[in-house]
């Protein structure tokens, strides 16, 4: 039986690290990236250095991965942005940093790494949020963060023509409200619970094709 292979972009902590650990524990061969030091993690994970906002580092990663193909490439990126979440109080630099990290760089990374995703059965997954949905987030909770993830969903839709042509599956994933630095200690889900659910979805969606907005628990979300 062939070992499944995953590339997790952004796994230094939180859900990204949790997912790398869960997949490694389930027998996957995992490659993961970190911006700085290698975190304490499950054994056997191959660690590479990447800051997704730096084009030269994205290029170097692509060169390191030349000729390799993965069953799953999961791009986990997310910053909360200005704590006040008010457009009127945000500087242009703050907004650009938010959208660069949550929207533009993840999609650039996904597009650049598409040749490394297996055709027909491979999955490209991007970390989104239920807050990104106009239907699911009727009160505009955390509007700046939500807007950056809504833009991610739309740009991912623009990538779907390429993934469809290769028979790949494209997922925008909602991780739930999780006990991370961003989610806070009052969140109902542990990192392990969220990551385990995401890992289940990666297994369930292999070979399905199309572009889907799905929760860690398998719930299909409204765009």
PDB file of C-alpha atoms in Angstrom:
ATOM      1  CA  UNK A   1       0.000   0.000   0.000  1.00  0.00           C
ATOM      2  CA  UNK A   2       1.375   3.413  -1.012  1.00  0.00           C
ATOM      3  CA  UNK A   3       1.936   5.890   1.805  1.00  0.00           C
ATOM      4  CA  UNK A   4      -0.088   9.101   1.462  1.00  0.00           C
ATOM      5  CA  UNK A   5       1.951  12.269   1.299  1.00  0.00           C
ATOM      6  CA  UNK A   6       0.995  15.717   2.585  1.00  0.00           C
ATOM      7  CA  UNK A   7       2.568  19.144   2.449  1.00  0.00           C
ATOM      8  CA  UNK A   8       1.413  21.504   5.210  1.00  0.00           C
ATOM      9  CA  UNK A   9       2.278  25.149   4.580  1.00  0.00           C
ATOM     10  CA  UNK A  10       2.458  27.005   7.893  1.00  0.00           C
ATOM     11  CA  UNK A  11       2.845  24.398  10.622  1.00  0.00           C
ATOM     12  CA  UNK A  12       4.914  26.113  13.275  1.00  0.00           C
ATOM     13  CA  UNK A  13       2.045  26.142  15.781  1.00  0.00           C
ATOM     14  CA  UNK A  14      -1.717  25.924  16.223  1.00  0.00           C
ATOM     15  CA  UNK A  15      -3.896  24.068  13.754  1.00  0.00           C
ATOM     16  CA  UNK A  16      -1.154  23.723  11.139  1.00  0.00           C
ATOM     17  CA  UNK A  17       1.130  21.968  13.617  1.00  0.00           C
ATOM     18  CA  UNK A  18      -1.792  19.948  14.937  1.00  0.00           C
ATOM     19  CA  UNK A  19      -2.678  18.745  11.433  1.00  0.00           C
ATOM     20  CA  UNK A  20       0.931  17.825  10.652  1.00  0.00           C
ATOM     21  CA  UNK A  21       1.056  15.778  13.860  1.00  0.00           C
ATOM     22  CA  UNK A  22      -2.285  14.039  13.264  1.00  0.00           C
ATOM     23  CA  UNK A  23      -1.403  13.050   9.704  1.00  0.00           C
ATOM     24  CA  UNK A  24       2.029  11.795  10.760  1.00  0.00           C
ATOM     25  CA  UNK A  25       0.427   9.746  13.529  1.00  0.00           C
ATOM     26  CA  UNK A  26      -1.980   8.284  10.954  1.00  0.00           C
ATOM     27  CA  UNK A  27       0.908   7.065   8.851  1.00  0.00           C
ATOM     28  CA  UNK A  28       1.142   9.852   6.303  1.00  0.00           C
ATOM     29  CA  UNK A  29       4.515  11.043   5.063  1.00  0.00           C
ATOM     30  CA  UNK A  30       4.419  14.702   6.046  1.00  0.00           C
ATOM     31  CA  UNK A  31       6.442  17.653   4.817  1.00  0.00           C
ATOM     32  CA  UNK A  32       5.754  20.882   6.728  1.00  0.00           C
ATOM     33  CA  UNK A  33       6.989  24.446   6.656  1.00  0.00           C
ATOM     34  CA  UNK A  34       7.895  26.887   9.391  1.00  0.00           C
ATOM     35  CA  UNK A  35       9.109  30.459   9.188  1.00  0.00           C
ATOM     36  CA  UNK A  36      11.756  30.092  11.897  1.00  0.00           C
ATOM     37  CA  UNK A  37      12.649  27.333  14.325  1.00  0.00           C
ATOM     38  CA  UNK A  38      11.345  23.793  14.026  1.00  0.00           C
ATOM     39  CA  UNK A  39       8.650  23.157  16.663  1.00  0.00           C
ATOM     40  CA  UNK A  40       8.311  20.121  18.876  1.00  0.00           C
ATOM     41  CA  UNK A  41       6.338  17.709  16.723  1.00  0.00           C
ATOM     42  CA  UNK A  42       5.646  14.101  15.831  1.00  0.00           C
ATOM     43  CA  UNK A  43       8.655  12.163  14.606  1.00  0.00           C
ATOM     44  CA  UNK A  44       9.281  11.698  10.908  1.00  0.00           C
ATOM     45  CA  UNK A  45       8.029  15.091   9.715  1.00  0.00           C
ATOM     46  CA  UNK A  46      10.282  16.722   7.136  1.00  0.00           C
ATOM     47  CA  UNK A  47      10.688  20.427   7.921  1.00  0.00           C
ATOM     48  CA  UNK A  48      11.376  23.182   5.388  1.00  0.00           C
ATOM     49  CA  UNK A  49      11.617  26.946   5.854  1.00  0.00           C
ATOM     50  CA  UNK A  50       9.060  29.292   4.283  1.00  0.00           C
ATOM     51  CA  UNK A  51       7.563  32.725   4.827  1.00  0.00           C
ATOM     52  CA  UNK A  52       4.696  32.712   2.324  1.00  0.00           C
ATOM     53  CA  UNK A  53       4.851  36.496   1.985  1.00  0.00           C
ATOM     54  CA  UNK A  54       8.385  36.373   0.552  1.00  0.00           C
ATOM     55  CA  UNK A  55       8.507  35.520  -3.185  1.00  0.00           C
ATOM     56  CA  UNK A  56      12.143  34.370  -3.022  1.00  0.00           C
ATOM     57  CA  UNK A  57      11.289  31.868  -0.281  1.00  0.00           C
ATOM     58  CA  UNK A  58       8.286  30.571  -2.239  1.00  0.00           C
ATOM     59  CA  UNK A  59      10.550  30.124  -5.257  1.00  0.00           C
ATOM     60  CA  UNK A  60      13.164  28.301  -3.168  1.00  0.00           C
ATOM     61  CA  UNK A  61      10.505  25.958  -1.768  1.00  0.00           C
ATOM     62  CA  UNK A  62       9.228  25.181  -5.257  1.00  0.00           C
ATOM     63  CA  UNK A  63      12.771  24.325  -6.328  1.00  0.00           C
ATOM     64  CA  UNK A  64      13.237  22.081  -3.280  1.00  0.00           C
ATOM     65  CA  UNK A  65      10.022  20.226  -4.136  1.00  0.00           C
ATOM     66  CA  UNK A  66      10.704  19.885  -7.862  1.00  0.00           C
ATOM     67  CA  UNK A  67       9.496  16.523  -9.132  1.00  0.00           C
ATOM     68  CA  UNK A  68       7.645  15.645  -5.919  1.00  0.00           C
ATOM     69  CA  UNK A  69       3.893  15.149  -5.843  1.00  0.00           C
ATOM     70  CA  UNK A  70       1.556  15.151  -2.853  1.00  0.00           C
ATOM     71  CA  UNK A  71      -1.863  13.711  -2.152  1.00  0.00           C
ATOM     72  CA  UNK A  72      -2.673  16.862  -0.180  1.00  0.00           C
ATOM     73  CA  UNK A  73      -1.235  20.346  -0.069  1.00  0.00           C
ATOM     74  CA  UNK A  74      -2.825  22.269   2.794  1.00  0.00           C
ATOM     75  CA  UNK A  75      -2.083  25.977   3.024  1.00  0.00           C
ATOM     76  CA  UNK A  76      -2.675  27.160   6.549  1.00  0.00           C
ATOM     77  CA  UNK A  77      -2.311  30.910   6.947  1.00  0.00           C
ATOM     78  CA  UNK A  78      -4.142  33.271   9.179  1.00  0.00           C
ATOM     79  CA  UNK A  79      -3.625  36.440  11.155  1.00  0.00           C
ATOM     80  CA  UNK A  80      -6.382  38.245  12.981  1.00  0.00           C
ATOM     81  CA  UNK A  81      -5.422  41.718  11.846  1.00  0.00           C
ATOM     82  CA  UNK A  82      -6.036  44.872  13.907  1.00  0.00           C
ATOM     83  CA  UNK A  83      -7.516  43.989  17.276  1.00  0.00           C
ATOM     84  CA  UNK A  84     -10.245  46.621  17.001  1.00  0.00           C
ATOM     85  CA  UNK A  85     -11.443  45.182  13.629  1.00  0.00           C
ATOM     86  CA  UNK A  86     -12.549  48.648  12.498  1.00  0.00           C
ATOM     87  CA  UNK A  87     -11.885  49.774   8.945  1.00  0.00           C
ATOM     88  CA  UNK A  88     -11.922  53.453   9.949  1.00  0.00           C
ATOM     89  CA  UNK A  89      -9.196  52.878  12.529  1.00  0.00           C
ATOM     90  CA  UNK A  90      -6.944  50.718  10.334  1.00  0.00           C
ATOM     91  CA  UNK A  91      -3.932  51.985   8.437  1.00  0.00           C
ATOM     92  CA  UNK A  92      -3.242  51.006   4.851  1.00  0.00           C
ATOM     93  CA  UNK A  93      -0.192  49.047   6.026  1.00  0.00           C
ATOM     94  CA  UNK A  94      -2.286  47.065   8.528  1.00  0.00           C
ATOM     95  CA  UNK A  95      -4.873  46.194   5.890  1.00  0.00           C
ATOM     96  CA  UNK A  96      -2.259  45.217   3.332  1.00  0.00           C
ATOM     97  CA  UNK A  97      -0.482  42.982   5.843  1.00  0.00           C
ATOM     98  CA  UNK A  98      -3.788  41.282   6.714  1.00  0.00           C
ATOM     99  CA  UNK A  99      -4.813  40.616   3.127  1.00  0.00           C
ATOM    100  CA  UNK A 100      -1.309  39.649   2.033  1.00  0.00           C
ATOM    101  CA  UNK A 101      -1.060  36.933   4.693  1.00  0.00           C
ATOM    102  CA  UNK A 102      -4.662  35.691   4.637  1.00  0.00           C
ATOM    103  CA  UNK A 103      -5.495  36.092   0.952  1.00  0.00           C
ATOM    104  CA  UNK A 104      -2.892  36.909  -1.681  1.00  0.00           C
ATOM    105  CA  UNK A 105       0.116  34.904  -0.509  1.00  0.00           C
ATOM    106  CA  UNK A 106      -1.832  31.677   0.192  1.00  0.00           C
ATOM    107  CA  UNK A 107      -3.340  31.770  -3.302  1.00  0.00           C
ATOM    108  CA  UNK A 108      -0.019  32.569  -4.928  1.00  0.00           C
ATOM    109  CA  UNK A 109       1.492  29.662  -3.032  1.00  0.00           C
ATOM    110  CA  UNK A 110      -1.328  27.350  -4.112  1.00  0.00           C
ATOM    111  CA  UNK A 111      -1.000  28.316  -7.761  1.00  0.00           C
ATOM    112  CA  UNK A 112       2.769  27.914  -7.748  1.00  0.00           C
ATOM    113  CA  UNK A 113       2.539  24.459  -6.137  1.00  0.00           C
ATOM    114  CA  UNK A 114      -0.257  23.033  -8.307  1.00  0.00           C
ATOM    115  CA  UNK A 115       2.214  20.931 -10.329  1.00  0.00           C
ATOM    116  CA  UNK A 116       3.109  19.206  -7.059  1.00  0.00           C
ATOM    117  CA  UNK A 117      -0.475  17.996  -6.462  1.00  0.00           C
ATOM    118  CA  UNK A 118      -1.342  14.558  -7.781  1.00  0.00           C
ATOM    119  CA  UNK A 119      -3.851  14.655 -10.662  1.00  0.00           C
ATOM    120  CA  UNK A 120      -7.282  13.026 -10.258  1.00  0.00           C
ATOM    121  CA  UNK A 121      -6.976  12.179  -6.544  1.00  0.00           C
ATOM    122  CA  UNK A 122      -5.001  15.161  -5.169  1.00  0.00           C
ATOM    123  CA  UNK A 123      -6.403  17.875  -2.909  1.00  0.00           C
ATOM    124  CA  UNK A 124      -5.480  21.526  -2.607  1.00  0.00           C
ATOM    125  CA  UNK A 125      -6.870  22.896   0.656  1.00  0.00           C
ATOM    126  CA  UNK A 126      -6.833  26.456   1.975  1.00  0.00           C
ATOM    127  CA  UNK A 127      -7.622  27.520   5.523  1.00  0.00           C
ATOM    128  CA  UNK A 128     -10.694  29.707   5.396  1.00  0.00           C
ATOM    129  CA  UNK A 129     -13.352  30.450   8.017  1.00  0.00           C
ATOM    130  CA  UNK A 130     -17.109  30.228   8.428  1.00  0.00           C
ATOM    131  CA  UNK A 131     -16.905  33.980   9.062  1.00  0.00           C
ATOM    132  CA  UNK A 132     -15.998  34.417   5.380  1.00  0.00           C
ATOM    133  CA  UNK A 133     -19.539  33.579   4.312  1.00  0.00           C
ATOM    134  CA  UNK A 134     -22.104  36.349   3.839  1.00  0.00           C
ATOM    135  CA  UNK A 135     -24.789  33.788   4.672  1.00  0.00           C
ATOM    136  CA  UNK A 136     -23.109  32.213   7.687  1.00  0.00           C
ATOM    137  CA  UNK A 137     -21.831  35.513   9.173  1.00  0.00           C
ATOM    138  CA  UNK A 138     -24.930  37.703   9.010  1.00  0.00           C
ATOM    139  CA  UNK A 139     -23.708  40.018  11.806  1.00  0.00           C
ATOM    140  CA  UNK A 140     -20.321  40.710  10.147  1.00  0.00           C
ATOM    141  CA  UNK A 141     -18.444  39.365  13.159  1.00  0.00           C
ATOM    142  CA  UNK A 142     -14.739  40.321  13.000  1.00  0.00           C
ATOM    143  CA  UNK A 143     -15.300  42.093   9.657  1.00  0.00           C
ATOM    144  CA  UNK A 144     -11.707  42.720   8.600  1.00  0.00           C
ATOM    145  CA  UNK A 145     -10.616  39.154   9.273  1.00  0.00           C
ATOM    146  CA  UNK A 146     -13.806  37.824   7.678  1.00  0.00           C
ATOM    147  CA  UNK A 147     -13.303  39.992   4.590  1.00  0.00           C
ATOM    148  CA  UNK A 148      -9.782  38.682   4.084  1.00  0.00           C
ATOM    149  CA  UNK A 149     -11.051  35.107   4.197  1.00  0.00           C
ATOM    150  CA  UNK A 150     -14.017  35.935   1.945  1.00  0.00           C
ATOM    151  CA  UNK A 151     -11.529  37.271  -0.594  1.00  0.00           C
ATOM    152  CA  UNK A 152      -9.537  34.055  -0.202  1.00  0.00           C
ATOM    153  CA  UNK A 153     -12.645  32.035  -1.085  1.00  0.00           C
ATOM    154  CA  UNK A 154     -13.250  34.105  -4.214  1.00  0.00           C
ATOM    155  CA  UNK A 155      -9.677  33.910  -5.448  1.00  0.00           C
ATOM    156  CA  UNK A 156      -9.732  30.176  -4.776  1.00  0.00           C
ATOM    157  CA  UNK A 157     -12.762  29.941  -7.033  1.00  0.00           C
ATOM    158  CA  UNK A 158     -10.597  31.524  -9.721  1.00  0.00           C
ATOM    159  CA  UNK A 159      -8.108  28.688  -9.223  1.00  0.00           C
ATOM    160  CA  UNK A 160     -10.761  26.003  -9.699  1.00  0.00           C
ATOM    161  CA  UNK A 161     -10.496  25.971 -13.498  1.00  0.00           C
ATOM    162  CA  UNK A 162      -6.933  24.713 -13.160  1.00  0.00           C
ATOM    163  CA  UNK A 163      -7.720  22.132 -10.490  1.00  0.00           C
ATOM    164  CA  UNK A 164     -10.783  20.931 -12.409  1.00  0.00           C
ATOM    165  CA  UNK A 165      -8.668  20.432 -15.529  1.00  0.00           C
ATOM    166  CA  UNK A 166      -6.422  18.073 -13.530  1.00  0.00           C
ATOM    167  CA  UNK A 167      -9.285  16.312 -11.765  1.00  0.00           C
ATOM    168  CA  UNK A 168      -8.068  17.640  -8.422  1.00  0.00           C
ATOM    169  CA  UNK A 169     -10.258  18.663  -5.494  1.00  0.00           C
ATOM    170  CA  UNK A 170     -10.132  22.218  -4.156  1.00  0.00           C
ATOM    171  CA  UNK A 171     -11.259  22.837  -0.571  1.00  0.00           C
ATOM    172  CA  UNK A 172     -11.756  25.983   1.510  1.00  0.00           C
ATOM    173  CA  UNK A 173     -11.778  24.672   5.073  1.00  0.00           C
ATOM    174  CA  UNK A 174     -13.420  26.086   8.196  1.00  0.00           C
ATOM    175  CA  UNK A 175     -11.507  24.741  11.227  1.00  0.00           C
ATOM    176  CA  UNK A 176     -14.131  25.589  13.831  1.00  0.00           C
ATOM    177  CA  UNK A 177     -13.601  27.871  16.805  1.00  0.00           C
ATOM    178  CA  UNK A 178     -10.358  26.523  18.216  1.00  0.00           C
ATOM    179  CA  UNK A 179      -8.257  27.072  21.328  1.00  0.00           C
ATOM    180  CA  UNK A 180      -5.338  28.773  19.582  1.00  0.00           C
ATOM    181  CA  UNK A 181      -3.658  32.130  20.121  1.00  0.00           C
ATOM    182  CA  UNK A 182      -6.276  33.581  17.779  1.00  0.00           C
ATOM    183  CA  UNK A 183      -9.297  31.620  18.997  1.00  0.00           C
ATOM    184  CA  UNK A 184      -8.595  32.063  22.707  1.00  0.00           C
ATOM    185  CA  UNK A 185      -8.980  29.751  25.672  1.00  0.00           C
ATOM    186  CA  UNK A 186     -12.784  29.949  25.680  1.00  0.00           C
ATOM    187  CA  UNK A 187     -13.120  28.293  22.263  1.00  0.00           C
ATOM    188  CA  UNK A 188     -14.994  24.961  22.401  1.00  0.00           C
ATOM    189  CA  UNK A 189     -12.537  22.943  20.280  1.00  0.00           C
ATOM    190  CA  UNK A 190      -9.021  21.835  21.077  1.00  0.00           C
ATOM    191  CA  UNK A 191      -6.384  21.944  18.362  1.00  0.00           C
ATOM    192  CA  UNK A 192      -6.375  18.142  18.309  1.00  0.00           C
ATOM    193  CA  UNK A 193     -10.146  17.982  17.770  1.00  0.00           C
ATOM    194  CA  UNK A 194     -10.062  20.474  14.923  1.00  0.00           C
ATOM    195  CA  UNK A 195      -7.021  18.923  13.275  1.00  0.00           C
ATOM    196  CA  UNK A 196      -8.469  15.423  13.555  1.00  0.00           C
ATOM    197  CA  UNK A 197     -11.677  16.581  11.901  1.00  0.00           C
ATOM    198  CA  UNK A 198      -9.760  18.292   9.098  1.00  0.00           C
ATOM    199  CA  UNK A 199      -7.708  15.136   8.548  1.00  0.00           C
ATOM    200  CA  UNK A 200     -10.961  13.162   8.255  1.00  0.00           C
ATOM    201  CA  UNK A 201     -12.209  15.587   5.605  1.00  0.00           C
ATOM    202  CA  UNK A 202      -8.991  15.319   3.625  1.00  0.00           C
ATOM    203  CA  UNK A 203      -9.531  11.562   3.493  1.00  0.00           C
ATOM    204  CA  UNK A 204     -13.230  11.888   2.646  1.00  0.00           C
ATOM    205  CA  UNK A 205     -12.806  14.339  -0.245  1.00  0.00           C
ATOM    206  CA  UNK A 206     -10.007  12.605  -2.130  1.00  0.00           C
ATOM    207  CA  UNK A 207     -10.977  12.041  -5.729  1.00  0.00           C
ATOM    208  CA  UNK A 208     -14.274  13.920  -5.465  1.00  0.00           C
ATOM    209  CA  UNK A 209     -13.255  16.909  -7.611  1.00  0.00           C
ATOM    210  CA  UNK A 210     -14.792  20.396  -7.632  1.00  0.00           C
ATOM    211  CA  UNK A 211     -14.462  23.334  -5.250  1.00  0.00           C
ATOM    212  CA  UNK A 212     -16.101  23.039  -1.834  1.00  0.00           C
ATOM    213  CA  UNK A 213     -16.452  25.137   1.342  1.00  0.00           C
ATOM    214  CA  UNK A 214     -16.440  22.590   4.149  1.00  0.00           C
ATOM    215  CA  UNK A 215     -16.167  22.563   7.918  1.00  0.00           C
ATOM    216  CA  UNK A 216     -13.825  20.393   9.969  1.00  0.00           C
ATOM    217  CA  UNK A 217     -16.916  18.341  10.874  1.00  0.00           C
ATOM    218  CA  UNK A 218     -17.945  17.734   7.267  1.00  0.00           C
ATOM    219  CA  UNK A 219     -20.684  20.377   7.134  1.00  0.00           C
ATOM    220  CA  UNK A 220     -20.959  22.062   3.761  1.00  0.00           C
ATOM    221  CA  UNK A 221     -21.072  25.834   4.229  1.00  0.00           C
ATOM    222  CA  UNK A 222     -22.850  28.482   2.179  1.00  0.00           C
ATOM    223  CA  UNK A 223     -20.515  30.749   0.239  1.00  0.00           C
TER     224      UNK A 223
END
